[in-house]
PDB file of C-alpha atoms in Angstrom:
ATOM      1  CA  UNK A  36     -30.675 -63.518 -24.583  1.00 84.00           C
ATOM      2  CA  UNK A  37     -27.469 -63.806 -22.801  1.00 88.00           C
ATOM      3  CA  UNK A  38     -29.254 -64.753 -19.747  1.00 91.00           C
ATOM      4  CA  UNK A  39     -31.181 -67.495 -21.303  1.00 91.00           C
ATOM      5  CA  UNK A  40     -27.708 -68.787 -22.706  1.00 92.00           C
ATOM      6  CA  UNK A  41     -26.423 -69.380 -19.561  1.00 93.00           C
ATOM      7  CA  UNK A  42     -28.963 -70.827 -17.689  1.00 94.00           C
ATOM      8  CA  UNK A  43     -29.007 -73.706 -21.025  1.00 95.00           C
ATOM      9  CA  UNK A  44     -25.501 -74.552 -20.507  1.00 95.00           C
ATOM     10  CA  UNK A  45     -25.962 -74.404 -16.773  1.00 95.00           C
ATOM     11  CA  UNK A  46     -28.676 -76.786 -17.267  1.00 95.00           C
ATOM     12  CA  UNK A  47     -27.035 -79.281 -19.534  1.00 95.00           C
ATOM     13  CA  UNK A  48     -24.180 -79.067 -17.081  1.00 95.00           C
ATOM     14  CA  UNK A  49     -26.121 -80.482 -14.521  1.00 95.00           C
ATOM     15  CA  UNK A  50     -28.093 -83.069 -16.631  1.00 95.00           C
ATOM     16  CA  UNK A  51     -24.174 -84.568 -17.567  1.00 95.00           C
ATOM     17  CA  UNK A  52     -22.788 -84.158 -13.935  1.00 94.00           C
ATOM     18  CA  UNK A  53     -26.072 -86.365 -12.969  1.00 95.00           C
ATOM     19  CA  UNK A  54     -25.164 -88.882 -16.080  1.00 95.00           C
ATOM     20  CA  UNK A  55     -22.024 -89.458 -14.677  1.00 94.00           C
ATOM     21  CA  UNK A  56     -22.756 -90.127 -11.198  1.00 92.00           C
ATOM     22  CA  UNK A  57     -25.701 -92.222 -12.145  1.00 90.00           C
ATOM     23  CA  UNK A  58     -22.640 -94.172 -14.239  1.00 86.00           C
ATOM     24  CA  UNK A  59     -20.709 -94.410 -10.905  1.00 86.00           C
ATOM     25  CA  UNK A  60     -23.427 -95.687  -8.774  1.00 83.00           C
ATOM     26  CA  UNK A  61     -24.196 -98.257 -11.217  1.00 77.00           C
ATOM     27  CA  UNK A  62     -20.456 -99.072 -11.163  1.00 73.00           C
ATOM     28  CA  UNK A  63     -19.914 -99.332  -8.020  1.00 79.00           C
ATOM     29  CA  UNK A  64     -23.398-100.654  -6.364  1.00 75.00           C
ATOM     30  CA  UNK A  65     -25.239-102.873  -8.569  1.00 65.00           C
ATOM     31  CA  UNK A  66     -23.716-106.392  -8.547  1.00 61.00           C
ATOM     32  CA  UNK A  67     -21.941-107.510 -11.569  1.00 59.00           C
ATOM     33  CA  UNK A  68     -22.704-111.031 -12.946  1.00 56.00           C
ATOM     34  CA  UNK A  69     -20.404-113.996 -12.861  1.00 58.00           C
ATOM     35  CA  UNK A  70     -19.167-115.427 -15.693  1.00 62.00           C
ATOM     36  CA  UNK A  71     -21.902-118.515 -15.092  1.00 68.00           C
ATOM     37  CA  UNK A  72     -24.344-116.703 -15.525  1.00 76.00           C
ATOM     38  CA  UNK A  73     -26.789-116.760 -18.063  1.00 80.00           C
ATOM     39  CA  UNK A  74     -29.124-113.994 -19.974  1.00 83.00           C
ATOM     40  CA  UNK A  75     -31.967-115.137 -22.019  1.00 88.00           C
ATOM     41  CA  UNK A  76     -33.256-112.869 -24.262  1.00 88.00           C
ATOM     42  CA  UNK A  77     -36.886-113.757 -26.080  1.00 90.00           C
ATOM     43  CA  UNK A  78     -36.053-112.275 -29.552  1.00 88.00           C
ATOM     44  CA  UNK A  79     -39.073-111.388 -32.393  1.00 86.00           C
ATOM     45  CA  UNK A  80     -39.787-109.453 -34.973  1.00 83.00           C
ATOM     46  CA  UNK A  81     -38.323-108.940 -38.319  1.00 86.00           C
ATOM     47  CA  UNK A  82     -34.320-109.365 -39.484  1.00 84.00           C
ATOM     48  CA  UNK A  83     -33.468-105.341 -39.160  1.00 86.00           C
ATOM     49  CA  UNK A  84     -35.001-105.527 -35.043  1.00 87.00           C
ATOM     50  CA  UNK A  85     -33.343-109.152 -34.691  1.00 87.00           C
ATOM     51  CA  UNK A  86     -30.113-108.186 -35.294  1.00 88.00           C
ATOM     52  CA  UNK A  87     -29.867-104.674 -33.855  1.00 89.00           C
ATOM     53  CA  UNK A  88     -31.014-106.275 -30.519  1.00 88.00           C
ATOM     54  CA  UNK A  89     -28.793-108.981 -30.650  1.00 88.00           C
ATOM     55  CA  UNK A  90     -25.871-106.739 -31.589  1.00 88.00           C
ATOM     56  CA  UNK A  91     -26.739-103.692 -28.958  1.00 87.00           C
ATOM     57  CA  UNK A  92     -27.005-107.348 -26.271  1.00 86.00           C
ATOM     58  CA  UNK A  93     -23.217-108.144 -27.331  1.00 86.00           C
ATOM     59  CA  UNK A  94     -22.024-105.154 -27.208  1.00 86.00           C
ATOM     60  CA  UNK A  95     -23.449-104.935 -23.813  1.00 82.00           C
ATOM     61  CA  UNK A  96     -21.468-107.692 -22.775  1.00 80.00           C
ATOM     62  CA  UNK A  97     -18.087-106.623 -24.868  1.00 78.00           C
ATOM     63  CA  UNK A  98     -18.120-103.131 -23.548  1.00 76.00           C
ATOM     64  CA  UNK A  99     -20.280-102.689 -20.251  1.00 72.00           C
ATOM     65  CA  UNK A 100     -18.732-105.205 -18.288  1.00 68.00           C
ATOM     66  CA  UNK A 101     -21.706-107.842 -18.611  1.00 72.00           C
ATOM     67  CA  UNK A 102     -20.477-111.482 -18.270  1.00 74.00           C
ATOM     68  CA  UNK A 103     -22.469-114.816 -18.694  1.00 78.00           C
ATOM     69  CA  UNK A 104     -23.115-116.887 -21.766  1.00 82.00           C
ATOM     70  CA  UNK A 105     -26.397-114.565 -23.763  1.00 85.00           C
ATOM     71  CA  UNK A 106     -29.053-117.265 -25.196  1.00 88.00           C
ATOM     72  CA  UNK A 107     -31.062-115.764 -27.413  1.00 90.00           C
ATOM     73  CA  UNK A 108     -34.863-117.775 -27.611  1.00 89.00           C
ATOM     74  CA  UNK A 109     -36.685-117.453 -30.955  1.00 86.00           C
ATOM     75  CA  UNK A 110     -39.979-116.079 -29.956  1.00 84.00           C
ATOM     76  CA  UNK A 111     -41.760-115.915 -33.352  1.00 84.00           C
ATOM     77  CA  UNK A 112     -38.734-114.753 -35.684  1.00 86.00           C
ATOM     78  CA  UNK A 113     -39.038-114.260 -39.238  1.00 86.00           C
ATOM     79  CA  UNK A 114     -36.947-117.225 -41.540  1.00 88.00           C
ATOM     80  CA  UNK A 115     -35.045-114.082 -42.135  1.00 90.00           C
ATOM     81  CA  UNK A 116     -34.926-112.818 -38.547  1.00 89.00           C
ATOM     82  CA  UNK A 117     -33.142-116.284 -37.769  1.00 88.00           C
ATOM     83  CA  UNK A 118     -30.603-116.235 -40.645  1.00 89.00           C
ATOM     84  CA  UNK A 119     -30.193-112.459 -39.282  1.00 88.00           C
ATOM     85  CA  UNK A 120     -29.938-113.915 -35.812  1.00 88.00           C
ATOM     86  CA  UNK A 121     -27.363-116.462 -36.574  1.00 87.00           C
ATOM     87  CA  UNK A 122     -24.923-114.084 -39.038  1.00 88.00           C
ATOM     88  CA  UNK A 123     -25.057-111.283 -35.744  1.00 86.00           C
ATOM     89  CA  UNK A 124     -24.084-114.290 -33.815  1.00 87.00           C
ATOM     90  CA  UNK A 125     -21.226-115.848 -36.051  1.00 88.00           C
ATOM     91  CA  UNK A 126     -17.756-115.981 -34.143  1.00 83.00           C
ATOM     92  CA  UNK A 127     -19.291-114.399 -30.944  1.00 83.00           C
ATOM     93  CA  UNK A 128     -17.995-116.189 -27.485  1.00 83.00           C
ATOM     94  CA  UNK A 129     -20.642-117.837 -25.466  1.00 83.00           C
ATOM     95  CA  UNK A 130     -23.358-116.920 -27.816  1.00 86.00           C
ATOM     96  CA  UNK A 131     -26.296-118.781 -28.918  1.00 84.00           C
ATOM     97  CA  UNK A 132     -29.517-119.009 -30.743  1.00 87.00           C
ATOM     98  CA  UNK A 133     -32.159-121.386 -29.505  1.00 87.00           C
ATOM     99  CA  UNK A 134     -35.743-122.245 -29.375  1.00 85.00           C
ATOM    100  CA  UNK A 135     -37.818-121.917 -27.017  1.00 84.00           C
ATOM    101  CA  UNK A 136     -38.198-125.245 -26.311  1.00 85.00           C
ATOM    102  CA  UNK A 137     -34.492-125.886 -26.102  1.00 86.00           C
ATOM    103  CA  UNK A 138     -34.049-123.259 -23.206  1.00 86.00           C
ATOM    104  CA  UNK A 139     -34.317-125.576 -20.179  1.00 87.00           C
ATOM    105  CA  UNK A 140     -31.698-128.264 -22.143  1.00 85.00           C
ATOM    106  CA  UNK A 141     -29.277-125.695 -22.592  1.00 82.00           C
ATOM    107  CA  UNK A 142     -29.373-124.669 -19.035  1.00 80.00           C
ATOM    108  CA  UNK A 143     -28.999-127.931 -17.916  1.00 82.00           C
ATOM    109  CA  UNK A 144     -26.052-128.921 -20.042  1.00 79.00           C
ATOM    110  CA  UNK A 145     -24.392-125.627 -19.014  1.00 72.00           C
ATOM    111  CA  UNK A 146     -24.918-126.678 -15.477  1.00 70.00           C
ATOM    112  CA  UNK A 147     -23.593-129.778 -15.877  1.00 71.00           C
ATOM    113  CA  UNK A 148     -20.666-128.373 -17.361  1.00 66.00           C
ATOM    114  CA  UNK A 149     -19.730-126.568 -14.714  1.00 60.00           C
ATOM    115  CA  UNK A 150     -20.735-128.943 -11.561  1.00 55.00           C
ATOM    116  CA  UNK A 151     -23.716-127.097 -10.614  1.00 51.00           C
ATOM    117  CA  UNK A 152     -26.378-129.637 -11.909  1.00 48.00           C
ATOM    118  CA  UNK A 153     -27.360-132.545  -9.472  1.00 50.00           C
ATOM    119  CA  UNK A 154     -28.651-135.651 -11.612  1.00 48.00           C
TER     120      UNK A 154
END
């Protein structure tokens, strides 16, 4: 019994030695976006999935270093989804709710805005 106890912690010792360096690497290797950047997310479903992925999205951005303006496309929400959509979004910075129709527009006016876009 003893035996087995130790070789359990020594195991979830290693599985949280590997979580952390797979945290560095990320931190250190994979390029972090600029601050023009821009994440589209398609969102659908029903109000309780609509706002738990835009929520786990901005807290992404609050508290894992993501940057960039997140555009969130409607995809087929629920009339209940989107009031869900836009109450998640209320007061966030750089945040928006869109169709998908309006996607390219949006781009394009953010571009403008900051002297990428060639008209």
């Amino acid at each position: 019994m003893e035996m087995l106890l130790k070789v359990t912690i020594a195991a979830f010792a290693a599985c949280g030695l590997l979580m952390v360096l797979r945290a560095l690497f990320e931190a250190i290797l994979l390029p972090a976006s600029g601050d023009d950047a821009i994440h589209v997310y398609y969102i659908r479903g029903d109000s309780a999935e609509t706002a738990h992925t835009v929520r786990a999205c901005l807290h992404l951005r609050e508290h894992r270093g993501m940057r960039g303006t997140l555009l969130f496309a409607d995809d087929g929400l629920t009339p209940e989804a989107q009031t869900a959509a836009a109450l998640a979004l209320r007061g966030a910075k750089d945040a928006a709710l869109c169709s998908k129709a309006q996607i390219i527009d949006y781009i394009r006016r953010e571009n403008d805005s900051i002297g990428a876009g060639t008209a």
